[in-house]
Coordinates of C-alpha atoms in Angstrom, one line a residue:
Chain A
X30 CA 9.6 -2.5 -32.1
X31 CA 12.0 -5.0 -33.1
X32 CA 14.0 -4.3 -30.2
X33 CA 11.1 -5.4 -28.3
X34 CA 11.0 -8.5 -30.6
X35 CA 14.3 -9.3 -30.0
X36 CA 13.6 -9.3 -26.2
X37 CA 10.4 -11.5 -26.4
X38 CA 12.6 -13.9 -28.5
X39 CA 15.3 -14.2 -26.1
X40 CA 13.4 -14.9 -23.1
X41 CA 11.5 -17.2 -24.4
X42 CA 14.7 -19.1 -26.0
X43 CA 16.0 -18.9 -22.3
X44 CA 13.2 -19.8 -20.0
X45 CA 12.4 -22.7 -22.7
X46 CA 15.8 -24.0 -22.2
X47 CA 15.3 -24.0 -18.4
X48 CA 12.2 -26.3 -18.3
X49 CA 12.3 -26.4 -14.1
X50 CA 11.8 -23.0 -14.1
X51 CA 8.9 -23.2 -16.2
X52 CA 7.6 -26.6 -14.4
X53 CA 7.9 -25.7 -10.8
X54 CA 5.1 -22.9 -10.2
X55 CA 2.6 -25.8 -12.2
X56 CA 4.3 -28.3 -9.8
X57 CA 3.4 -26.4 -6.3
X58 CA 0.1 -24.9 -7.6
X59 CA -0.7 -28.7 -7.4
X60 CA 1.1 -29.7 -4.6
X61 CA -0.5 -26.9 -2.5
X62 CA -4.5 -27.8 -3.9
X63 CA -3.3 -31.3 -2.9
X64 CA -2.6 -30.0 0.8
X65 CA -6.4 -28.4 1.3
X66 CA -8.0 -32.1 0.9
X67 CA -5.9 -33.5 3.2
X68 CA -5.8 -30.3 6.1
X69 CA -9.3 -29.7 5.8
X70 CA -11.8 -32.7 4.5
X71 CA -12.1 -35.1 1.8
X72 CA -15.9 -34.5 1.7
X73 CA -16.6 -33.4 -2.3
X74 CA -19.1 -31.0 -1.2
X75 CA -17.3 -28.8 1.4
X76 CA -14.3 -28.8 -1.8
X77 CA -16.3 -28.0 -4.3
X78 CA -17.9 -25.0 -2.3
X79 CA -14.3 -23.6 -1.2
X80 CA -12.5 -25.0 -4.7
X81 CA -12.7 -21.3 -6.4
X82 CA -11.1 -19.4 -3.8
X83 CA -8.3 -22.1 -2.9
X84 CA -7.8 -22.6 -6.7
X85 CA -7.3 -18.6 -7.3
X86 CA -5.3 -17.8 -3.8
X87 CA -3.4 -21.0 -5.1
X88 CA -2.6 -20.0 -8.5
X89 CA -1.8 -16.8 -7.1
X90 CA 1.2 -17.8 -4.6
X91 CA 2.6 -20.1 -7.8
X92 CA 2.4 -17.2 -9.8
X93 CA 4.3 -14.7 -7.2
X94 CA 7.0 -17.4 -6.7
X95 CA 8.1 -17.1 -9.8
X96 CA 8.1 -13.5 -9.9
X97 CA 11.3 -13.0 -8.1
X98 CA 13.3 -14.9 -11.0
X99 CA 12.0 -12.4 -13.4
X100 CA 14.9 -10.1 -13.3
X101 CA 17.2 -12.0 -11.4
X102 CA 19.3 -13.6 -13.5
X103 CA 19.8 -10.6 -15.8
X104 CA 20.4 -8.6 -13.0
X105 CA 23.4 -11.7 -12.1
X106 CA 24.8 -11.5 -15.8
X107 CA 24.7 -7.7 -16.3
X108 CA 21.7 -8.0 -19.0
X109 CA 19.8 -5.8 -17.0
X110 CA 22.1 -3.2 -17.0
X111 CA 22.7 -3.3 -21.1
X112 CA 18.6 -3.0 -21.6
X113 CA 18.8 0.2 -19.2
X114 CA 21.5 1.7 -21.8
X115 CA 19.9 0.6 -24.9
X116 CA 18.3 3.6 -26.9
X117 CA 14.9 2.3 -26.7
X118 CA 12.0 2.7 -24.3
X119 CA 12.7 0.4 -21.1
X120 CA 8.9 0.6 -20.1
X121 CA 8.5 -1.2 -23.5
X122 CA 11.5 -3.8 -23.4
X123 CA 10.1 -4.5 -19.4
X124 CA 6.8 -5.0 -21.1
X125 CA 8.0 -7.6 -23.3
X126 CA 9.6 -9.6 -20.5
X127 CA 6.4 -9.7 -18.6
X128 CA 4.4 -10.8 -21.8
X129 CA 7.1 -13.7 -21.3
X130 CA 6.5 -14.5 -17.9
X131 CA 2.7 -14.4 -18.1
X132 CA 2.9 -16.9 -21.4
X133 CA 5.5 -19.4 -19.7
X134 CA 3.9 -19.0 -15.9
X135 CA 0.2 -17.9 -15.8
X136 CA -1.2 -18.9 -18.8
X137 CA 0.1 -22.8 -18.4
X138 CA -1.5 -21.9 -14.7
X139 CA -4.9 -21.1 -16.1
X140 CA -5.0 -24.0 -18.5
X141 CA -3.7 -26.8 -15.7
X142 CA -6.6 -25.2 -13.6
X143 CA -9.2 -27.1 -14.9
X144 CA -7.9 -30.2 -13.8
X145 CA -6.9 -29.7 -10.5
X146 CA -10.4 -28.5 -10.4
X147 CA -12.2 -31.7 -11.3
X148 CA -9.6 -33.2 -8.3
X149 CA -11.7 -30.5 -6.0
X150 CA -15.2 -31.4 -7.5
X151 CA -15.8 -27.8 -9.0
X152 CA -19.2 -28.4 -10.1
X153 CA -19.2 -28.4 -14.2
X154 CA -20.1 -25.4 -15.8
X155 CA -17.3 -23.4 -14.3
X156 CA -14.5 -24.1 -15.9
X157 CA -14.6 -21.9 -18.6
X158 CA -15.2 -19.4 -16.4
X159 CA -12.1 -20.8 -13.9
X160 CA -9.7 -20.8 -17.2
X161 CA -10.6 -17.2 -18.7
X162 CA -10.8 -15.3 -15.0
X163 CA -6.8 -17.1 -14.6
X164 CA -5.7 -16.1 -17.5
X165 CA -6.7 -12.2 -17.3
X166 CA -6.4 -12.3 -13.9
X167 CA -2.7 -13.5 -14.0
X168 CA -1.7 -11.3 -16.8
X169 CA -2.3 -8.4 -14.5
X170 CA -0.6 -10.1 -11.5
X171 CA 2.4 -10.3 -14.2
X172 CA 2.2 -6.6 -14.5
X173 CA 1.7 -5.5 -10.5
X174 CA 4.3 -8.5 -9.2
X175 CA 7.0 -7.2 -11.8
X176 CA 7.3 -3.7 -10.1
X177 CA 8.1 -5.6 -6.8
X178 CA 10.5 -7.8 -8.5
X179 CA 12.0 -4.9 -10.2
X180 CA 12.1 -2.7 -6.8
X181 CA 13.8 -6.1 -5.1
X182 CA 15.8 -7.3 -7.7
X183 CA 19.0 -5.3 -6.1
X184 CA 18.5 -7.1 -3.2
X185 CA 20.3 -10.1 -1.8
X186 CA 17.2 -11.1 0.0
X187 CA 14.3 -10.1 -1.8
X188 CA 12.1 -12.9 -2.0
X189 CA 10.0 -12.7 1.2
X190 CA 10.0 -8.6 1.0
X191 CA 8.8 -9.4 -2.8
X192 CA 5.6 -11.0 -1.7
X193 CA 5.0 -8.2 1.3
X194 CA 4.6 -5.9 -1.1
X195 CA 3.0 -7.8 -3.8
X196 CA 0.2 -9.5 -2.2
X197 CA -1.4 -6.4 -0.6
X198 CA -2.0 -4.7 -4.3
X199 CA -3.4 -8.2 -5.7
X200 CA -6.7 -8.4 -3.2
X201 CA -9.2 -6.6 -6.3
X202 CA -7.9 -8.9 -9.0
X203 CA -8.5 -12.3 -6.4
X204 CA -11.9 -11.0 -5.6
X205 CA -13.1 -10.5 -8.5
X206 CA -11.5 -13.3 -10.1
X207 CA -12.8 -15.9 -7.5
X208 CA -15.9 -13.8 -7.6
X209 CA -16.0 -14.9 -11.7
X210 CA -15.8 -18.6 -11.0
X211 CA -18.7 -18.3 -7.9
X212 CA -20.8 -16.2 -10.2
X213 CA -20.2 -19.4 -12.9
X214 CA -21.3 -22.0 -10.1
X215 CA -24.1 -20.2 -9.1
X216 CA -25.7 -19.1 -12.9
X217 CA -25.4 -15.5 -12.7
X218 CA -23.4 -13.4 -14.6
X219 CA -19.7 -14.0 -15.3
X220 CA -19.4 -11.5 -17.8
X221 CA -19.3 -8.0 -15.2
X222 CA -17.2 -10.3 -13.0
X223 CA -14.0 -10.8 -16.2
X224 CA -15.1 -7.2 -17.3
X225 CA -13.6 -5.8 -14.3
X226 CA -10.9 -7.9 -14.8
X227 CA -10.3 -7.1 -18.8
X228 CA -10.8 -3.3 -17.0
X229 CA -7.8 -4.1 -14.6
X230 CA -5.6 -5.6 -16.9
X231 CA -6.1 -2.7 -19.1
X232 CA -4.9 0.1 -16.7
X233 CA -2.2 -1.8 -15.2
X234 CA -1.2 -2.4 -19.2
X235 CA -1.2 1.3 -19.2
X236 CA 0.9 2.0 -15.9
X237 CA 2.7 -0.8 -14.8
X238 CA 6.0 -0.6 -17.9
X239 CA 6.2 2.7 -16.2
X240 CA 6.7 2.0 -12.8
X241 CA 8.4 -0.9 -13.7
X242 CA 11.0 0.8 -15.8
X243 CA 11.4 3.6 -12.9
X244 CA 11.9 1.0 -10.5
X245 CA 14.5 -0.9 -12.1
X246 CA 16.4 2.3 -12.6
X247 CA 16.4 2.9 -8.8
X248 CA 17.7 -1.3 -8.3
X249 CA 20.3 -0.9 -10.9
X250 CA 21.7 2.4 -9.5
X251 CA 21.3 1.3 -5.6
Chain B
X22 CA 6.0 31.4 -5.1
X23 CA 9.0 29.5 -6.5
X24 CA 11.8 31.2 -4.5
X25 CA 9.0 29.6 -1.7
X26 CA 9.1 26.6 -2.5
X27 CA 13.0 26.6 -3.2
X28 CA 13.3 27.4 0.1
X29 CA 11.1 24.8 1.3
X30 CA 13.1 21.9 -0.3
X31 CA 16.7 23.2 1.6
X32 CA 17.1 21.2 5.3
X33 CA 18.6 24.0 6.7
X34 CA 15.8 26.7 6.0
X35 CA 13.0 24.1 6.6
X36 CA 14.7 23.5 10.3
X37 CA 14.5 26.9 11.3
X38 CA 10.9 27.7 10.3
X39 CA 9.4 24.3 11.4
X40 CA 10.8 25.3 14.8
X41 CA 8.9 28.0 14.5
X42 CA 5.6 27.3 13.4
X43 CA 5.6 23.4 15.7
X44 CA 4.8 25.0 18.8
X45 CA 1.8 26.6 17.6
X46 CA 0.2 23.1 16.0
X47 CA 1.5 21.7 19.3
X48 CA -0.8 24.0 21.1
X49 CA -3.6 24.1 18.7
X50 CA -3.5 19.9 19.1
X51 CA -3.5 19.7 22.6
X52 CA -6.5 22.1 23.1
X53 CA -8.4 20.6 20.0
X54 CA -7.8 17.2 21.7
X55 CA -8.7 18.0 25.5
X56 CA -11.6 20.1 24.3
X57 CA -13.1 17.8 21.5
X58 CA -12.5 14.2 24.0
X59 CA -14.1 16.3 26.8
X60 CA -16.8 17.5 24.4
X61 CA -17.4 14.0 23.1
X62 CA -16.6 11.9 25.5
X63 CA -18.6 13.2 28.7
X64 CA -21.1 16.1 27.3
X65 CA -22.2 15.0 23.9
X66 CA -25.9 13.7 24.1
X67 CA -26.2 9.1 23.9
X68 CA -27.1 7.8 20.8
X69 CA -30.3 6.6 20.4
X70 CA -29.8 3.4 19.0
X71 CA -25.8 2.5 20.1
X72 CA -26.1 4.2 23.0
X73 CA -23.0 5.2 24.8
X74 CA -20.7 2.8 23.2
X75 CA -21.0 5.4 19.8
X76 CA -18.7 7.7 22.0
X77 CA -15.6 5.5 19.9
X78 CA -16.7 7.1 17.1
X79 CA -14.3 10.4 18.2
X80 CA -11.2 8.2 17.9
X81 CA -12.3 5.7 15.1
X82 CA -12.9 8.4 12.3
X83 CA -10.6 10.4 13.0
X84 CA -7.6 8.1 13.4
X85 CA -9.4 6.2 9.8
X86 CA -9.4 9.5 7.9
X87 CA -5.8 10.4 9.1
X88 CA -4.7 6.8 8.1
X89 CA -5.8 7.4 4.7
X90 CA -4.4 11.3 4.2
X91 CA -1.1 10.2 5.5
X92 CA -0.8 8.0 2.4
X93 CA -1.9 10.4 0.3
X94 CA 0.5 13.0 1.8
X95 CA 3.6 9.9 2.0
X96 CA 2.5 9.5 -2.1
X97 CA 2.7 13.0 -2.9
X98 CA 5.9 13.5 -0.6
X99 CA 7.4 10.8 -3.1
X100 CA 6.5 12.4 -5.9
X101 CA 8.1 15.7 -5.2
X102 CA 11.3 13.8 -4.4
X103 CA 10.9 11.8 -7.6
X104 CA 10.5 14.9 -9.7
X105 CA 12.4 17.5 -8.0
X106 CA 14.9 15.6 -5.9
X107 CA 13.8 17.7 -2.4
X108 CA 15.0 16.1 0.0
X109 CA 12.9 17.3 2.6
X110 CA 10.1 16.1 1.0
X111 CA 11.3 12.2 1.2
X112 CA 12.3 12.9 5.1
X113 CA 9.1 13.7 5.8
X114 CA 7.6 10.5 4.0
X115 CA 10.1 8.8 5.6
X116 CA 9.2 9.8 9.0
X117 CA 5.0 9.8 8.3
X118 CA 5.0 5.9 7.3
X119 CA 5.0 5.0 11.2
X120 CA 2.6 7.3 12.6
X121 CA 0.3 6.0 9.3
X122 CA 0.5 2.5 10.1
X123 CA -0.2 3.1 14.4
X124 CA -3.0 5.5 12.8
X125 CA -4.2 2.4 10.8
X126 CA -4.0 -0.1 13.3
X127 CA -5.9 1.9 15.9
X128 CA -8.6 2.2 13.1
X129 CA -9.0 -1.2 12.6
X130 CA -8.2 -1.7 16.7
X131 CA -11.0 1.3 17.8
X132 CA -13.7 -0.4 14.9
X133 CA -12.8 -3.7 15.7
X134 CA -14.1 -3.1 19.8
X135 CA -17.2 -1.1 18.4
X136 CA -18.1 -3.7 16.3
X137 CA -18.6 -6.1 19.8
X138 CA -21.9 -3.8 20.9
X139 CA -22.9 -2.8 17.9
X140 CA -22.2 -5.9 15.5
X141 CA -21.6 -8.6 17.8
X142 CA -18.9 -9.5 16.5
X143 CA -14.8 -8.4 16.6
X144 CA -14.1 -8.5 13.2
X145 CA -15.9 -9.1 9.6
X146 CA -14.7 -9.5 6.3
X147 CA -16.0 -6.9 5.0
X148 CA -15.0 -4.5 2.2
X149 CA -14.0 -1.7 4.5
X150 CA -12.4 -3.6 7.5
X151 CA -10.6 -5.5 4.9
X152 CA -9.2 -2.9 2.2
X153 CA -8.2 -0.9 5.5
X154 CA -6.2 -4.1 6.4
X155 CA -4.2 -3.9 3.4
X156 CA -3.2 -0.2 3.9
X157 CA -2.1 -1.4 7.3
X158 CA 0.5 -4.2 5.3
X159 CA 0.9 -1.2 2.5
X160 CA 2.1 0.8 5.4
X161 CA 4.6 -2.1 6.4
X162 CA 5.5 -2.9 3.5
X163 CA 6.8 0.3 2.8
X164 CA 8.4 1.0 5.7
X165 CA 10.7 -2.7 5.2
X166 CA 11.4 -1.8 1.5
X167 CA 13.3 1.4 2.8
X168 CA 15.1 -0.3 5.2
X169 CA 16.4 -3.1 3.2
X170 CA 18.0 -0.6 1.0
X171 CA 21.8 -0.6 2.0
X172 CA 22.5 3.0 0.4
X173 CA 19.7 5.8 1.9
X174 CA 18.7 7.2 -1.8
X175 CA 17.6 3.9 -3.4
X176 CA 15.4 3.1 -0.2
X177 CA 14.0 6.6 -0.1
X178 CA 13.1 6.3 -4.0
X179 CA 11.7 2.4 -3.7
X180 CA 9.5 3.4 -1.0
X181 CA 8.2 6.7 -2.8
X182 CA 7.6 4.4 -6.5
X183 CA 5.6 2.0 -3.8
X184 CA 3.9 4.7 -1.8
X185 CA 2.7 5.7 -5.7
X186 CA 2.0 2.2 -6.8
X187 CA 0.2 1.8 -3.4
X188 CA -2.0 5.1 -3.7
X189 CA -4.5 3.1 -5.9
X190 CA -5.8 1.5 -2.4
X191 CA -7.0 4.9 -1.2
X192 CA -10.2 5.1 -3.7
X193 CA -10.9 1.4 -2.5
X194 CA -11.0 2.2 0.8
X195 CA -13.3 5.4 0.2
X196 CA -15.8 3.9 -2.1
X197 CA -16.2 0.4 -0.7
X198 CA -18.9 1.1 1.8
X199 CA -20.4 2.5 -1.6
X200 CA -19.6 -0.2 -4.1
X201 CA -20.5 -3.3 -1.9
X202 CA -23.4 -2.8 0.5
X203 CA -21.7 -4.4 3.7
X204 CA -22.1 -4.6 7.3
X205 CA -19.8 -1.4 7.8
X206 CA -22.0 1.7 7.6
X207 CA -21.6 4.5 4.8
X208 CA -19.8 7.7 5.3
X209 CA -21.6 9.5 8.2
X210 CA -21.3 12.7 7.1
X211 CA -19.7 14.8 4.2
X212 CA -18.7 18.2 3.1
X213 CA -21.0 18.9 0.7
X214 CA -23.9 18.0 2.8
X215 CA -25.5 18.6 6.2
X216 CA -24.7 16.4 9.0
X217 CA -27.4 13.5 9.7
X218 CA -26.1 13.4 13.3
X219 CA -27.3 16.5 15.5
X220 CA -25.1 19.1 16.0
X221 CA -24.3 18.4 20.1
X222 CA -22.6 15.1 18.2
X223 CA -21.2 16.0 15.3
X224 CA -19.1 19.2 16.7
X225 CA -16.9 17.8 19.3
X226 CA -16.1 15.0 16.2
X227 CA -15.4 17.9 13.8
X228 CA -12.8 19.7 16.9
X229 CA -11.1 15.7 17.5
X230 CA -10.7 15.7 13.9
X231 CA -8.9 19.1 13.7
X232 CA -7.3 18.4 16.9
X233 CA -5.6 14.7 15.4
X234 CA -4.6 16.8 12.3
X235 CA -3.0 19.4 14.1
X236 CA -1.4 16.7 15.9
X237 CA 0.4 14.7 13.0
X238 CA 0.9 18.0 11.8
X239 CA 3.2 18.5 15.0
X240 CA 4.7 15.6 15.2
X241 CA 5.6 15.5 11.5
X242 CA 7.4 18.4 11.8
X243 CA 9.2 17.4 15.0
X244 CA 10.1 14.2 13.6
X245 CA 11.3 15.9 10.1
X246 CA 13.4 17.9 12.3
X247 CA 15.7 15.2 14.2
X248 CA 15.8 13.7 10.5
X249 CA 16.9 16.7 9.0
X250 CA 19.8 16.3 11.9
X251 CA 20.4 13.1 11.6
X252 CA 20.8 13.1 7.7
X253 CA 22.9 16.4 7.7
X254 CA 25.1 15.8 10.7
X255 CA 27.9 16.1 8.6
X256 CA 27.0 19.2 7.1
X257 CA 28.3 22.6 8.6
X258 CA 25.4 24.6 9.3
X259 CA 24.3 21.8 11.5
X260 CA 27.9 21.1 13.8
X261 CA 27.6 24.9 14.3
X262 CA 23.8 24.3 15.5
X263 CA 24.8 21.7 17.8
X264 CA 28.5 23.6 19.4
X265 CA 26.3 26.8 19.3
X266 CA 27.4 28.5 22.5
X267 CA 23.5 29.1 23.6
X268 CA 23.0 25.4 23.5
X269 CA 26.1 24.1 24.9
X270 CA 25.7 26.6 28.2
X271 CA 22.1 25.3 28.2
X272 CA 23.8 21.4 28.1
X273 CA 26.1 22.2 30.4
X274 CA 23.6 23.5 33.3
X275 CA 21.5 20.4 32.6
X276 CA 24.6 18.4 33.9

């Protein structure tokens, strides 16, 4: 346990002391929402009716480009290879540098969503709905992106191969995220919609350290 | 059963029994396959509603059902090289990820030209067509993650962890026509329960079925082979196969 600690307070002291790393996912969600209005239409209506799904497929492509730092650099510096011989579990220490990654990139995600979705004229009422489905939804992507980044990490290239094999296991947790903020617009139930998504989170919580920790067994010995 | 399954996992002893046992799947796959299109294609009775143009269904299902087991069969391949390090095992996934993904793309390629009579349309996002789609990237996926591994053994083990991470696709495909009521219709027919479709229709669908089964059966095996070859070349048993006097007299009159 306090090995995990000590993990959750290190990467936290590091990623806070590289604020770029930190700002650029928030920077190119925006820039990217910015690109829609501009390819597509200005008209408020059209936006508002297409803001959900371009808000989560969004969030979603600023959350995977971060994903490929997550073991990099300790990979670079050796680190990696010091919490693979450490006597404690390395499905638990993995766990704890997820938790990180979510808190510094999908949560700040989830809570700049809002705004960016007042720039799309997301009709009121959603918001909540836009914030909460984020955040559980991106604490999942946390968990599925980190076995690709741990199965790439090895590799000089892995960036593009990352996102091949990350975005194909993501699909449920978009649908039914987006499928949260449409149920918000339209008055129906948004609670089923995050249940799944609580559901989700919860059995890739369950799996995910494994396959993580198995995964970056197989980088570090390749 | 153990000293079986020992056996199964050495190269050298799955080589000599696959060569025996392909030619008879060959055989069985061929005559499944000429009987079962024949059957289907030209005798079977018209639908009464899609008419003639149902006739795809004797590629479509079975080439989507095969899609499907091959993952299942790639995932559990990768778990027997995970857990007991058979080699053969990961050989054969290795060698099934191609034939899945041209299984899944003529899937989604045979249901896309169905869907112009009967849907009017070429394609739909809808639950099936679309959680089928992603196999077809899972497939890809998986098959680029082994190659960009520059030792053999980390690729081999990357792709099986993926091919296991991946599996969770499989009930998503199965229950979607379930779960969301879409344009794609629900499961024609099942094990557990008579067939809707009269028997002149659903026969020649159960023999292409066997027949495409019996078929990746065979060319699994054939394909495990010339990896078994190519992985062991430098092993002995194998540079005795290849300067065996039978074989080199047979070379040399091909010349």
């Amino acid at each position: 346990m306090t090995a995990v600690k000590a993990t959750l307070l290190r990467d936290l002291t590091l990623l806070l002391r590289r604020r770029g790393d930190i700002l650029n996912p928030l920077v190119f969600f925006a820039l990217v929402i910015t690109l829609f209005p501009m390819a597509i239409s200005p008209n408020p209506e059209l936006l508002a009716m297409i803001a959900p799904g371009l808000l989560w497929v969004a969030a979603l492509l600023a959350a995977l480009l971060s994903l490929d730092s997550l073991f990099r650099s300790d990979y670079d510096d050796g680190s990696l290879e010091q919490l693979l011989l450490a006597p404690h579990s390395l499905a638990a220490l993995s766990l704890a540098k997820v938790v990180v990654h979510w808190l510094l990139t999908g949560l700040p995600l989830a809570l700049i969503a809002p705004l960016l979705g007042i720039m799309l004229s997301l009709p009121s009422g959603s918001y909540a709905a836009l914030t909460l489905s984020l955040a559980l939804g991106s604490a999942s992507l946390s968990l599925i992106g980190a076995i690709g980044a741990a199965l790439t990490v090895g590799l000089a290239r892995g960036g593009v191969l990352l996102s091949l094999l990350v975005l194909p296991l993501t699909i449920p947790i978009l649908i039914f995220g987006a499928g949260a903020v449409q149920a918000a617009i339209v008055g129906s139930g948004v609670a089923a919609h995050l249940a799944i998504l609580g559901a989700l989170l919860a059995a890739s919580l369950m799996l995910a350290p494994w396959a993580i920790a198995a995964s970056l067994r197989i980088s570090i010995n390749g | 059963m153990w000293a079986f399954i020992h056996k199964l996992g050495s190269p050298r002893w799955f080589y000599g029994i696959s060569a025996k046992i392909q030619p008879w799947f060959w055989a069985a796959a061929v005559l499944l396959l000429v009987v079962g299109s024949l059957w289907g294609l030209v005798f079977a009775p018209a639908d009464y509603q899609q008419g003639n143009s149902f006739r795809i269904i004797y590629v479509h299902v079975p080439a989507a059902l095969l899609a499907q087991s091959i993952f299942i069969a790639m995932a559990v391949s990768g778990l027997v090289f995970m857990v007991w390090k058979i080699k053969v095992a990961d050989m054969a996934a290795t060698v099934m990820a191609p034939f899945g993904a041209v299984m899944t793309f003529i899937a989604l390629f045979s249901g896309a030209v169905w869907g112009v009579p009967t849907w009017g349309t070429w394609w739909m996002w809808d639950a099936r067509l679309t959680s089928m789609l992603i196999l077809l990237f899972l497939y890809l996926g998986i098959i680029a993650l082994r190659g960009a591994f520059a030792r053999r053994d980390s690729g081999s083990r990357a792709a099986s962890v993926l091919t296991m991470v991946g599996i969770i696709n499989i009930p998503i495909i199965k229950y979607s026509v379930d779960w969301w009521y879409t344009l794609h219709q629900p499961a024609s027919f099942t094990l557990t329960s008579r067939p809707t479709m009269p028997t002149q229709m659903w026969l020649p669908l159960v023999i292409m079925l066997l027949g495409f089964y019996c078929f990746f059966i065979a060319i699994t095996l054939m394909r495990t082979r010339s990896e078994i070859l190519r992985r062991e070349a430098s092993k002995r048993w194998v540079q005795e196969l290849l300067t065996d006097p039978m074989l080199s007299t047979a070379t040399k009159k091909a010349h």
